[in-house]
Amino acid sequence: MKKIVFIVLVALIITAAGCAEKKDEKITEITIKGQSYVFSEDIWETLKVPTGSWTKINHILNDSEIQVVFDGTTTDNSYFAVVGYNIAFKLSRFRAWELREINFTTATLDNAIFDKPTVYMKGPNTGANETSVTIDNQTVIVQGTDFKNLTMAGDRLVLVVFGINDIGQI
């Protein structure tokens, strides 16, 4: 009996050590339905970015026409180009498995139409006061206080649509 308890205890310790070791491991790639998705930042860190209601985010992004809005100044445009492309590319591939297309259009703040499904990106020089994914009516606001944080917020939005809130869901 003592031998069995000892073996079980050793197995639990090894399992716990393995789980702890995995947290130190940087994860930047996941596979869903046979498709590989590569993320710019560590998914462990990305999952810490706060989000608004998953139901509302998915309702907004379930539309076939999504407008991506940004400030339009040259200050953060290069950030928005990278993050916007990553969002559009990943979500388009993901929806293709559902035999659905998404048409992403871009607009600057001065010509945006906010009564349709919108992803509004805010960068460090264009209004971001935190790193988060939030909701305001039909608009999902993706903001980051620097390029890395904006990238993580964009990736967090993608993970919400993928239904991933925990590393164990990968």
Tab-separated table of N, CA and C in Angstrom:
chain	number	residue	atom	x	y	z
A	1	MET	N	0.824	-1.187	0.000
A	1	MET	CA	0.000	0.000	0.000
A	1	MET	C	0.873	1.258	0.000
A	2	LYS	N	1.949	1.264	0.836
A	2	LYS	CA	2.842	2.410	0.890
A	2	LYS	C	3.527	2.612	-0.456
A	3	LYS	N	3.835	1.514	-1.127
A	3	LYS	CA	4.501	1.591	-2.423
A	3	LYS	C	3.583	2.260	-3.451
A	4	ILE	N	2.299	1.934	-3.442
A	4	ILE	CA	1.331	2.519	-4.375
A	4	ILE	C	1.179	4.015	-4.091
A	5	VAL	N	1.063	4.375	-2.822
A	5	VAL	CA	0.935	5.785	-2.450
A	5	VAL	C	2.179	6.551	-2.898
A	6	PHE	N	3.353	5.962	-2.697
A	6	PHE	CA	4.598	6.604	-3.108
A	6	PHE	C	4.631	6.809	-4.623
A	7	ILE	N	4.240	5.807	-5.386
A	7	ILE	CA	4.232	5.897	-6.853
A	7	ILE	C	3.257	6.979	-7.314
A	8	VAL	N	2.079	7.019	-6.718
A	8	VAL	CA	1.089	8.044	-7.076
A	8	VAL	C	1.629	9.433	-6.733
A	9	LEU	N	2.246	9.574	-5.574
A	9	LEU	CA	2.808	10.851	-5.158
A	9	LEU	C	3.908	11.308	-6.120
A	10	VAL	N	4.788	10.408	-6.505
A	10	VAL	CA	5.850	10.738	-7.462
A	10	VAL	C	5.243	11.143	-8.803
A	11	ALA	N	4.226	10.429	-9.257
A	11	ALA	CA	3.563	10.764	-10.522
A	11	ALA	C	2.946	12.158	-10.463
A	12	LEU	N	2.323	12.502	-9.342
A	12	LEU	CA	1.733	13.834	-9.183
A	12	LEU	C	2.798	14.927	-9.199
A	13	ILE	N	3.912	14.681	-8.546
A	13	ILE	CA	4.998	15.664	-8.519
A	13	ILE	C	5.566	15.870	-9.919
A	14	ILE	N	5.766	14.789	-10.648
A	14	ILE	CA	6.281	14.889	-12.020
A	14	ILE	C	5.294	15.642	-12.905
A	15	THR	N	4.016	15.346	-12.764
A	15	THR	CA	2.987	16.038	-13.547
A	15	THR	C	2.973	17.524	-13.219
A	16	ALA	N	3.023	17.858	-11.941
A	16	ALA	CA	3.020	19.267	-11.528
A	16	ALA	C	4.262	19.982	-12.041
A	17	ALA	N	5.402	19.326	-11.987
A	17	ALA	CA	6.638	19.928	-12.492
A	17	ALA	C	6.544	20.158	-13.994
A	18	GLY	N	5.945	19.229	-14.702
A	18	GLY	CA	5.758	19.378	-16.148
A	18	GLY	C	4.861	20.545	-16.477
A	19	CYS	N	3.794	20.733	-15.711
A	19	CYS	CA	2.881	21.866	-15.927
A	19	CYS	C	3.590	23.177	-15.649
A	20	ALA	N	4.375	23.218	-14.586
A	20	ALA	CA	5.091	24.444	-14.248
A	20	ALA	C	6.112	24.770	-15.330
A	21	GLU	N	6.750	23.748	-15.879
A	21	GLU	CA	7.743	23.959	-16.920
A	21	GLU	C	7.096	24.516	-18.182
A	22	LYS	N	5.905	24.066	-18.514
A	22	LYS	CA	5.222	24.537	-19.710
A	22	LYS	C	4.915	26.025	-19.634
A	23	LYS	N	4.671	26.568	-18.449
A	23	LYS	CA	4.391	27.996	-18.313
A	23	LYS	C	5.605	28.828	-18.684
A	24	ASP	N	6.807	28.289	-18.500
A	24	ASP	CA	8.024	29.003	-18.858
A	24	ASP	C	8.276	28.955	-20.359
A	25	GLU	N	7.623	28.062	-21.031
A	25	GLU	CA	7.793	27.867	-22.456
A	25	GLU	C	6.993	28.921	-23.222
A	26	LYS	N	7.633	29.592	-24.157
A	26	LYS	CA	6.941	30.593	-24.964
A	26	LYS	C	6.143	29.885	-26.055
A	27	ILE	N	4.861	30.223	-26.156
A	27	ILE	CA	3.991	29.627	-27.174
A	27	ILE	C	3.550	30.732	-28.121
A	28	THR	N	3.861	30.571	-29.403
A	28	THR	CA	3.473	31.575	-30.398
A	28	THR	C	2.716	30.963	-31.572
A	29	GLU	N	2.470	29.670	-31.530
A	29	GLU	CA	1.785	29.018	-32.647
A	29	GLU	C	0.748	28.033	-32.127
A	30	ILE	N	-0.427	28.051	-32.763
A	30	ILE	CA	-1.470	27.087	-32.435
A	30	ILE	C	-2.024	26.512	-33.730
A	31	THR	N	-2.647	25.350	-33.626
A	31	THR	CA	-3.273	24.716	-34.780
A	31	THR	C	-4.742	24.497	-34.472
A	32	ILE	N	-5.595	24.981	-35.373
A	32	ILE	CA	-7.040	24.809	-35.254
A	32	ILE	C	-7.548	24.253	-36.575
A	33	LYS	N	-8.252	23.142	-36.497
A	33	LYS	CA	-8.810	22.491	-37.688
A	33	LYS	C	-7.748	22.290	-38.767
A	34	GLY	N	-6.562	21.891	-38.331
A	34	GLY	CA	-5.479	21.604	-39.261
A	34	GLY	C	-4.748	22.824	-39.796
A	35	GLN	N	-5.168	24.012	-39.406
A	35	GLN	CA	-4.527	25.246	-39.859
A	35	GLN	C	-3.640	25.808	-38.757
A	36	SER	N	-2.426	26.167	-39.120
A	36	SER	CA	-1.490	26.735	-38.165
A	36	SER	C	-1.631	28.259	-38.148
A	37	TYR	N	-1.659	28.818	-36.954
A	37	TYR	CA	-1.741	30.265	-36.770
A	37	TYR	C	-0.547	30.699	-35.928
A	38	VAL	N	0.245	31.616	-36.456
A	38	VAL	CA	1.431	32.101	-35.762
A	38	VAL	C	1.137	33.491	-35.200
A	39	PHE	N	1.452	33.670	-33.939
A	39	PHE	CA	1.222	34.935	-33.254
A	39	PHE	C	2.555	35.629	-33.006
A	40	SER	N	2.528	36.936	-32.976
A	40	SER	CA	3.752	37.726	-32.820
A	40	SER	C	4.323	37.651	-31.413
A	41	GLU	N	3.456	37.556	-30.441
A	41	GLU	CA	3.887	37.549	-29.041
A	41	GLU	C	3.471	36.241	-28.368
A	42	ASP	N	4.013	36.014	-27.197
A	42	ASP	CA	3.722	34.815	-26.417
A	42	ASP	C	2.233	34.759	-26.058
A	43	ILE	N	1.592	33.657	-26.366
A	43	ILE	CA	0.159	33.509	-26.106
A	43	ILE	C	-0.136	33.543	-24.606
A	44	TRP	N	0.785	33.043	-23.766
A	44	TRP	CA	0.600	33.125	-22.308
A	44	TRP	C	0.368	34.578	-21.902
A	45	GLU	N	1.209	35.487	-22.428
A	45	GLU	CA	1.097	36.911	-22.093
A	45	GLU	C	-0.120	37.539	-22.758
A	46	THR	N	-0.391	37.149	-23.980
A	46	THR	CA	-1.519	37.698	-24.731
A	46	THR	C	-2.840	37.413	-24.028
A	47	LEU	N	-2.972	36.246	-23.430
A	47	LEU	CA	-4.214	35.893	-22.743
A	47	LEU	C	-4.479	36.760	-21.508
A	48	LYS	N	-3.481	37.506	-21.061
A	48	LYS	CA	-3.659	38.405	-19.914
A	48	LYS	C	-4.292	39.738	-20.312
A	49	VAL	N	-4.349	40.032	-21.611
A	49	VAL	CA	-4.947	41.296	-22.071
A	49	VAL	C	-6.444	41.255	-21.770
A	50	PRO	N	-6.962	42.245	-21.033
A	50	PRO	CA	-8.392	42.237	-20.687
A	50	PRO	C	-9.281	42.434	-21.915
A	51	THR	N	-10.446	41.779	-21.876
A	51	THR	CA	-11.397	41.880	-22.985
A	51	THR	C	-12.787	42.208	-22.458
A	52	GLY	N	-13.603	42.727	-23.357
A	52	GLY	CA	-15.014	42.924	-23.062
A	52	GLY	C	-15.759	41.613	-23.263
A	53	SER	N	-17.052	41.691	-23.343
A	53	SER	CA	-17.914	40.520	-23.495
A	53	SER	C	-17.586	39.729	-24.755
A	54	TRP	N	-17.267	38.457	-24.561
A	54	TRP	CA	-16.978	37.585	-25.705
A	54	TRP	C	-18.181	37.485	-26.627
A	55	THR	N	-19.352	37.392	-26.045
A	55	THR	CA	-20.574	37.263	-26.842
A	55	THR	C	-20.743	38.474	-27.745
A	56	LYS	N	-20.559	39.663	-27.200
A	56	LYS	CA	-20.714	40.883	-27.995
A	56	LYS	C	-19.623	41.004	-29.054
A	57	ILE	N	-18.388	40.684	-28.686
A	57	ILE	CA	-17.292	40.742	-29.656
A	57	ILE	C	-17.580	39.804	-30.820
A	58	ASN	N	-17.961	38.576	-30.519
A	58	ASN	CA	-18.241	37.610	-31.587
A	58	ASN	C	-19.459	38.010	-32.409
A	59	HIS	N	-20.448	38.629	-31.781
A	59	HIS	CA	-21.619	39.102	-32.522
A	59	HIS	C	-21.199	40.173	-33.539
A	60	ILE	N	-20.369	41.105	-33.101
A	60	ILE	CA	-19.899	42.164	-33.997
A	60	ILE	C	-19.054	41.579	-35.126
A	61	LEU	N	-18.148	40.681	-34.792
A	61	LEU	CA	-17.221	40.145	-35.790
A	61	LEU	C	-17.787	38.968	-36.570
A	62	ASN	N	-19.036	38.634	-36.342
A	62	ASN	CA	-19.696	37.573	-37.090
A	62	ASN	C	-20.227	38.095	-38.424
A	63	ASP	N	-20.172	39.384	-38.623
A	63	ASP	CA	-20.660	40.020	-39.847
A	63	ASP	C	-19.711	39.715	-41.012
A	64	SER	N	-20.224	39.781	-42.225
A	64	SER	CA	-19.387	39.531	-43.400
A	64	SER	C	-18.653	40.792	-43.864
A	65	GLU	N	-19.027	41.939	-43.330
A	65	GLU	CA	-18.378	43.217	-43.658
A	65	GLU	C	-17.887	43.851	-42.361
A	66	ILE	N	-16.583	44.008	-42.231
A	66	ILE	CA	-16.009	44.600	-41.024
A	66	ILE	C	-15.097	45.754	-41.425
A	67	GLN	N	-15.338	46.876	-40.804
A	67	GLN	CA	-14.550	48.075	-41.056
A	67	GLN	C	-13.433	48.162	-40.009
A	68	VAL	N	-12.205	48.391	-40.464
A	68	VAL	CA	-11.076	48.592	-39.563
A	68	VAL	C	-10.731	50.081	-39.608
A	69	VAL	N	-10.801	50.722	-38.440
A	69	VAL	CA	-10.626	52.174	-38.353
A	69	VAL	C	-9.374	52.497	-37.544
A	70	PHE	N	-8.669	53.530	-37.995
A	70	PHE	CA	-7.499	54.011	-37.277
A	70	PHE	C	-7.438	55.521	-37.416
A	71	ASP	N	-6.564	56.147	-36.661
A	71	ASP	CA	-6.486	57.604	-36.586
A	71	ASP	C	-6.178	58.257	-37.931
A	72	GLY	N	-5.291	57.697	-38.696
A	72	GLY	CA	-4.955	58.265	-39.996
A	72	GLY	C	-3.731	59.156	-39.978
A	73	THR	N	-3.188	59.420	-38.812
A	73	THR	CA	-1.951	60.188	-38.753
A	73	THR	C	-0.789	59.248	-39.018
A	74	THR	N	0.327	59.800	-39.379
A	74	THR	CA	1.473	58.950	-39.703
A	74	THR	C	2.128	58.351	-38.466
A	75	THR	N	1.808	58.845	-37.293
A	75	THR	CA	2.483	58.424	-36.070
A	75	THR	C	2.393	56.928	-35.812
A	76	ASP	N	1.203	56.357	-35.844
A	76	ASP	CA	1.015	54.937	-35.532
A	76	ASP	C	0.601	54.101	-36.746
A	77	ASN	N	0.590	54.684	-37.937
A	77	ASN	CA	0.096	53.957	-39.110
A	77	ASN	C	0.833	52.648	-39.370
A	78	SER	N	2.144	52.628	-39.180
A	78	SER	CA	2.880	51.383	-39.430
A	78	SER	C	2.453	50.297	-38.444
A	79	TYR	N	2.158	50.672	-37.203
A	79	TYR	CA	1.658	49.709	-36.223
A	79	TYR	C	0.306	49.152	-36.669
A	80	PHE	N	-0.573	50.072	-37.101
A	80	PHE	CA	-1.917	49.656	-37.503
A	80	PHE	C	-1.876	48.745	-38.723
A	81	ALA	N	-0.951	48.999	-39.633
A	81	ALA	CA	-0.837	48.158	-40.829
A	81	ALA	C	-0.511	46.718	-40.441
A	82	VAL	N	0.437	46.545	-39.542
A	82	VAL	CA	0.846	45.200	-39.121
A	82	VAL	C	-0.265	44.513	-38.329
A	83	VAL	N	-0.785	45.192	-37.324
A	83	VAL	CA	-1.807	44.593	-36.459
A	83	VAL	C	-3.096	44.339	-37.238
A	84	GLY	N	-3.510	45.288	-38.053
A	84	GLY	CA	-4.722	45.113	-38.861
A	84	GLY	C	-4.600	43.954	-39.831
A	85	TYR	N	-3.433	43.825	-40.471
A	85	TYR	CA	-3.212	42.703	-41.382
A	85	TYR	C	-3.297	41.381	-40.632
A	86	ASN	N	-2.643	41.304	-39.480
A	86	ASN	CA	-2.667	40.056	-38.704
A	86	ASN	C	-4.086	39.659	-38.309
A	87	ILE	N	-4.884	40.626	-37.884
A	87	ILE	CA	-6.272	40.342	-37.510
A	87	ILE	C	-7.049	39.843	-38.724
A	88	ALA	N	-6.979	40.582	-39.823
A	88	ALA	CA	-7.743	40.230	-41.029
A	88	ALA	C	-7.315	38.879	-41.590
A	89	PHE	N	-6.024	38.623	-41.636
A	89	PHE	CA	-5.523	37.364	-42.196
A	89	PHE	C	-5.989	36.166	-41.371
A	90	LYS	N	-5.820	36.251	-40.062
A	90	LYS	CA	-6.191	35.118	-39.204
A	90	LYS	C	-7.698	34.883	-39.191
A	91	LEU	N	-8.475	35.955	-39.071
A	91	LEU	CA	-9.931	35.777	-39.018
A	91	LEU	C	-10.488	35.311	-40.361
A	92	SER	N	-9.925	35.772	-41.460
A	92	SER	CA	-10.378	35.315	-42.783
A	92	SER	C	-10.122	33.821	-42.960
A	93	ARG	N	-8.949	33.368	-42.573
A	93	ARG	CA	-8.627	31.931	-42.662
A	93	ARG	C	-9.539	31.111	-41.760
A	94	PHE	N	-9.768	31.608	-40.554
A	94	PHE	CA	-10.608	30.896	-39.597
A	94	PHE	C	-12.042	30.775	-40.114
A	95	ARG	N	-12.599	31.858	-40.624
A	95	ARG	CA	-13.974	31.843	-41.147
A	95	ARG	C	-14.089	31.010	-42.422
A	96	ALA	N	-13.017	30.887	-43.174
A	96	ALA	CA	-13.054	30.080	-44.402
A	96	ALA	C	-13.410	28.631	-44.091
A	97	TRP	N	-13.009	28.136	-42.924
A	97	TRP	CA	-13.359	26.771	-42.524
A	97	TRP	C	-14.855	26.624	-42.298
A	98	GLU	N	-15.524	27.736	-42.034
A	98	GLU	CA	-16.984	27.735	-41.878
A	98	GLU	C	-17.667	28.068	-43.204
A	99	LEU	N	-16.857	28.109	-44.280
A	99	LEU	CA	-17.331	28.460	-45.627
A	99	LEU	C	-17.973	29.844	-45.635
A	100	ARG	N	-17.355	30.762	-44.889
A	100	ARG	CA	-17.832	32.141	-44.823
A	100	ARG	C	-16.689	33.078	-45.169
A	101	GLU	N	-17.036	34.134	-45.850
A	101	GLU	CA	-16.042	35.143	-46.194
A	101	GLU	C	-16.249	36.389	-45.341
A	102	ILE	N	-15.151	37.066	-45.073
A	102	ILE	CA	-15.211	38.357	-44.392
A	102	ILE	C	-14.541	39.372	-45.309
A	103	ASN	N	-15.199	40.475	-45.532
A	103	ASN	CA	-14.619	41.566	-46.300
A	103	ASN	C	-14.202	42.662	-45.321
A	104	PHE	N	-12.903	42.858	-45.198
A	104	PHE	CA	-12.382	43.911	-44.335
A	104	PHE	C	-12.136	45.160	-45.169
A	105	THR	N	-12.640	46.287	-44.699
A	105	THR	CA	-12.349	47.574	-45.323
A	105	THR	C	-11.671	48.450	-44.285
A	106	THR	N	-10.918	49.427	-44.750
A	106	THR	CA	-10.253	50.335	-43.818
A	106	THR	C	-10.814	51.740	-43.967
A	107	ALA	N	-10.760	52.472	-42.880
A	107	ALA	CA	-11.217	53.862	-42.880
A	107	ALA	C	-10.446	54.630	-41.816
A	108	THR	N	-10.256	55.897	-42.057
A	108	THR	CA	-9.675	56.748	-41.030
A	108	THR	C	-10.812	57.341	-40.205
A	109	LEU	N	-10.476	57.890	-39.068
A	109	LEU	CA	-11.497	58.437	-38.165
A	109	LEU	C	-12.414	59.448	-38.850
A	110	ASP	N	-11.865	60.242	-39.758
A	110	ASP	CA	-12.679	61.287	-40.375
A	110	ASP	C	-13.678	60.769	-41.410
A	111	ASN	N	-13.529	59.521	-41.877
A	111	ASN	CA	-14.520	58.988	-42.826
A	111	ASN	C	-15.112	57.641	-42.398
A	112	ALA	N	-14.970	57.306	-41.126
A	112	ALA	CA	-15.505	56.038	-40.614
A	112	ALA	C	-17.015	56.113	-40.419
A	113	ILE	N	-17.657	54.958	-40.565
A	113	ILE	CA	-19.094	54.830	-40.316
A	113	ILE	C	-19.243	53.893	-39.119
A	114	PHE	N	-19.528	54.454	-37.952
A	114	PHE	CA	-19.522	53.658	-36.728
A	114	PHE	C	-20.833	52.934	-36.440
A	115	ASP	N	-21.790	52.964	-37.354
A	115	ASP	CA	-23.024	52.208	-37.113
A	115	ASP	C	-22.979	50.841	-37.791
A	116	LYS	N	-21.798	50.434	-38.240
A	116	LYS	CA	-21.628	49.089	-38.783
A	116	LYS	C	-20.484	48.411	-38.026
A	117	PRO	N	-20.356	47.090	-38.127
A	117	PRO	CA	-19.312	46.381	-37.382
A	117	PRO	C	-17.922	46.969	-37.652
A	118	THR	N	-17.261	47.348	-36.565
A	118	THR	CA	-15.996	48.075	-36.681
A	118	THR	C	-14.978	47.570	-35.668
A	119	VAL	N	-13.725	47.501	-36.111
A	119	VAL	CA	-12.587	47.311	-35.222
A	119	VAL	C	-11.825	48.631	-35.260
A	120	TYR	N	-11.780	49.314	-34.128
A	120	TYR	CA	-11.111	50.618	-34.035
A	120	TYR	C	-9.802	50.432	-33.281
A	121	MET	N	-8.683	50.723	-33.953
A	121	MET	CA	-7.369	50.541	-33.352
A	121	MET	C	-6.821	51.872	-32.840
A	122	LYS	N	-6.343	51.833	-31.597
A	122	LYS	CA	-5.702	52.996	-30.983
A	122	LYS	C	-4.288	52.597	-30.580
A	123	GLY	N	-3.327	53.419	-30.963
A	123	GLY	CA	-1.937	53.151	-30.633
A	123	GLY	C	-1.403	54.091	-29.572
A	124	PRO	N	-0.117	53.967	-29.273
A	124	PRO	CA	0.485	54.752	-28.201
A	124	PRO	C	0.443	56.261	-28.445
A	125	ASN	N	0.419	56.664	-29.693
A	125	ASN	CA	0.408	58.090	-30.016
A	125	ASN	C	-0.943	58.574	-30.526
A	126	THR	N	-1.928	57.687	-30.512
A	126	THR	CA	-3.236	58.041	-31.082
A	126	THR	C	-4.397	57.666	-30.162
A	127	GLY	N	-4.194	57.833	-28.868
A	127	GLY	CA	-5.312	57.708	-27.941
A	127	GLY	C	-5.356	56.498	-27.035
A	128	ALA	N	-4.461	55.537	-27.191
A	128	ALA	CA	-4.493	54.362	-26.307
A	128	ALA	C	-4.071	54.771	-24.900
A	129	ASN	N	-4.918	54.453	-23.933
A	129	ASN	CA	-4.572	54.740	-22.542
A	129	ASN	C	-4.414	53.465	-21.727
A	130	GLU	N	-4.543	52.320	-22.403
A	130	GLU	CA	-4.366	51.009	-21.770
A	130	GLU	C	-4.190	49.980	-22.879
A	131	THR	N	-3.896	48.769	-22.497
A	131	THR	CA	-3.840	47.662	-23.448
A	131	THR	C	-5.060	46.804	-23.184
A	132	SER	N	-5.970	46.742	-24.174
A	132	SER	CA	-7.226	46.026	-23.951
A	132	SER	C	-7.977	45.818	-25.256
A	133	VAL	N	-9.023	45.005	-25.152
A	133	VAL	CA	-10.005	44.822	-26.223
A	133	VAL	C	-11.355	45.088	-25.568
A	134	THR	N	-11.989	46.206	-25.934
A	134	THR	CA	-13.253	46.593	-25.316
A	134	THR	C	-14.317	46.818	-26.386
A	135	ILE	N	-15.528	47.123	-25.944
A	135	ILE	CA	-16.655	47.281	-26.864
A	135	ILE	C	-17.363	48.600	-26.582
A	136	ASP	N	-17.768	49.255	-27.664
A	136	ASP	CA	-18.603	50.445	-27.572
A	136	ASP	C	-19.608	50.364	-28.721
A	137	ASN	N	-20.836	49.991	-28.408
A	137	ASN	CA	-21.890	49.768	-29.419
A	137	ASN	C	-21.450	48.710	-30.431
A	138	GLN	N	-21.345	49.052	-31.705
A	138	GLN	CA	-20.959	48.108	-32.765
A	138	GLN	C	-19.456	48.125	-33.010
A	139	THR	N	-18.704	48.692	-32.088
A	139	THR	CA	-17.266	48.868	-32.287
A	139	THR	C	-16.465	48.077	-31.258
A	140	VAL	N	-15.511	47.303	-31.756
A	140	VAL	CA	-14.538	46.625	-30.903
A	140	VAL	C	-13.298	47.514	-30.912
A	141	ILE	N	-12.888	47.965	-29.738
A	141	ILE	CA	-11.730	48.849	-29.625
A	141	ILE	C	-10.520	48.016	-29.214
A	142	VAL	N	-9.514	48.016	-30.080
A	142	VAL	CA	-8.265	47.299	-29.842
A	142	VAL	C	-7.211	48.371	-29.600
A	143	GLN	N	-6.661	48.398	-28.377
A	143	GLN	CA	-5.687	49.445	-28.087
A	143	GLN	C	-4.493	48.907	-27.318
A	144	GLY	N	-3.341	49.535	-27.588
A	144	GLY	CA	-2.114	49.159	-26.910
A	144	GLY	C	-1.231	50.363	-26.697
A	145	THR	N	-0.556	50.400	-25.557
A	145	THR	CA	0.252	51.550	-25.171
A	145	THR	C	1.630	51.585	-25.828
A	146	ASP	N	1.996	50.532	-26.530
A	146	ASP	CA	3.194	50.507	-27.371
A	146	ASP	C	2.970	49.441	-28.436
A	147	PHE	N	3.918	49.274	-29.337
A	147	PHE	CA	3.709	48.341	-30.442
A	147	PHE	C	3.476	46.917	-29.945
A	148	LYS	N	4.289	46.466	-28.998
A	148	LYS	CA	4.120	45.110	-28.468
A	148	LYS	C	2.727	44.935	-27.871
A	149	ASN	N	2.277	45.892	-27.078
A	149	ASN	CA	0.960	45.786	-26.445
A	149	ASN	C	-0.176	45.868	-27.458
A	150	LEU	N	-0.027	46.709	-28.482
A	150	LEU	CA	-1.038	46.775	-29.538
A	150	LEU	C	-1.104	45.443	-30.284
A	151	THR	N	0.048	44.856	-30.535
A	151	THR	CA	0.101	43.547	-31.188
A	151	THR	C	-0.585	42.488	-30.331
A	152	MET	N	-0.318	42.504	-29.022
A	152	MET	CA	-0.964	41.534	-28.129
A	152	MET	C	-2.470	41.755	-28.074
A	153	ALA	N	-2.917	43.005	-28.083
A	153	ALA	CA	-4.360	43.278	-28.074
A	153	ALA	C	-5.006	42.748	-29.355
A	154	GLY	N	-4.341	42.935	-30.495
A	154	GLY	CA	-4.859	42.387	-31.752
A	154	GLY	C	-4.925	40.871	-31.720
A	155	ASP	N	-3.874	40.251	-31.210
A	155	ASP	CA	-3.867	38.790	-31.085
A	155	ASP	C	-4.926	38.316	-30.093
A	156	ARG	N	-5.151	39.094	-29.044
A	156	ARG	CA	-6.173	38.723	-28.051
A	156	ARG	C	-7.554	38.716	-28.688
A	157	LEU	N	-7.817	39.699	-29.550
A	157	LEU	CA	-9.085	39.735	-30.280
A	157	LEU	C	-9.257	38.463	-31.104
A	158	VAL	N	-8.216	38.055	-31.789
A	158	VAL	CA	-8.267	36.834	-32.596
A	158	VAL	C	-8.542	35.622	-31.711
A	159	LEU	N	-7.871	35.534	-30.570
A	159	LEU	CA	-8.082	34.402	-29.665
A	159	LEU	C	-9.513	34.362	-29.135
A	160	VAL	N	-10.130	35.527	-28.918
A	160	VAL	CA	-11.537	35.571	-28.493
A	160	VAL	C	-12.408	34.938	-29.571
A	161	VAL	N	-12.201	35.323	-30.818
A	161	VAL	CA	-12.992	34.754	-31.918
A	161	VAL	C	-12.733	33.257	-32.042
A	162	PHE	N	-11.511	32.826	-31.798
A	162	PHE	CA	-11.179	31.400	-31.830
A	162	PHE	C	-11.785	30.648	-30.647
A	163	GLY	N	-12.278	31.371	-29.649
A	163	GLY	CA	-12.859	30.733	-28.469
A	163	GLY	C	-11.828	30.299	-27.444
A	164	ILE	N	-10.661	30.917	-27.472
A	164	ILE	CA	-9.572	30.524	-26.567
A	164	ILE	C	-9.398	31.574	-25.479
A	165	ASN	N	-9.624	31.158	-24.237
A	165	ASN	CA	-9.456	32.038	-23.089
A	165	ASN	C	-8.417	31.495	-22.117
A	166	ASP	N	-7.926	30.314	-22.397
A	166	ASP	CA	-7.003	29.651	-21.492
A	166	ASP	C	-6.062	28.801	-22.330
A	167	ILE	N	-4.831	28.719	-21.910
A	167	ILE	CA	-3.830	27.960	-22.658
A	167	ILE	C	-4.217	26.487	-22.772
A	168	GLY	N	-5.012	26.000	-21.830
A	168	GLY	CA	-5.462	24.612	-21.872
A	168	GLY	C	-6.434	24.326	-23.006
A	169	GLN	N	-6.976	25.377	-23.631
A	169	GLN	CA	-7.917	25.196	-24.737
A	169	GLN	C	-7.212	25.049	-26.084
A	170	ILE	N	-5.895	25.132	-26.067
A	170	ILE	CA	-5.140	25.032	-27.321
A	170	ILE	C	-4.845	23.580	-27.628
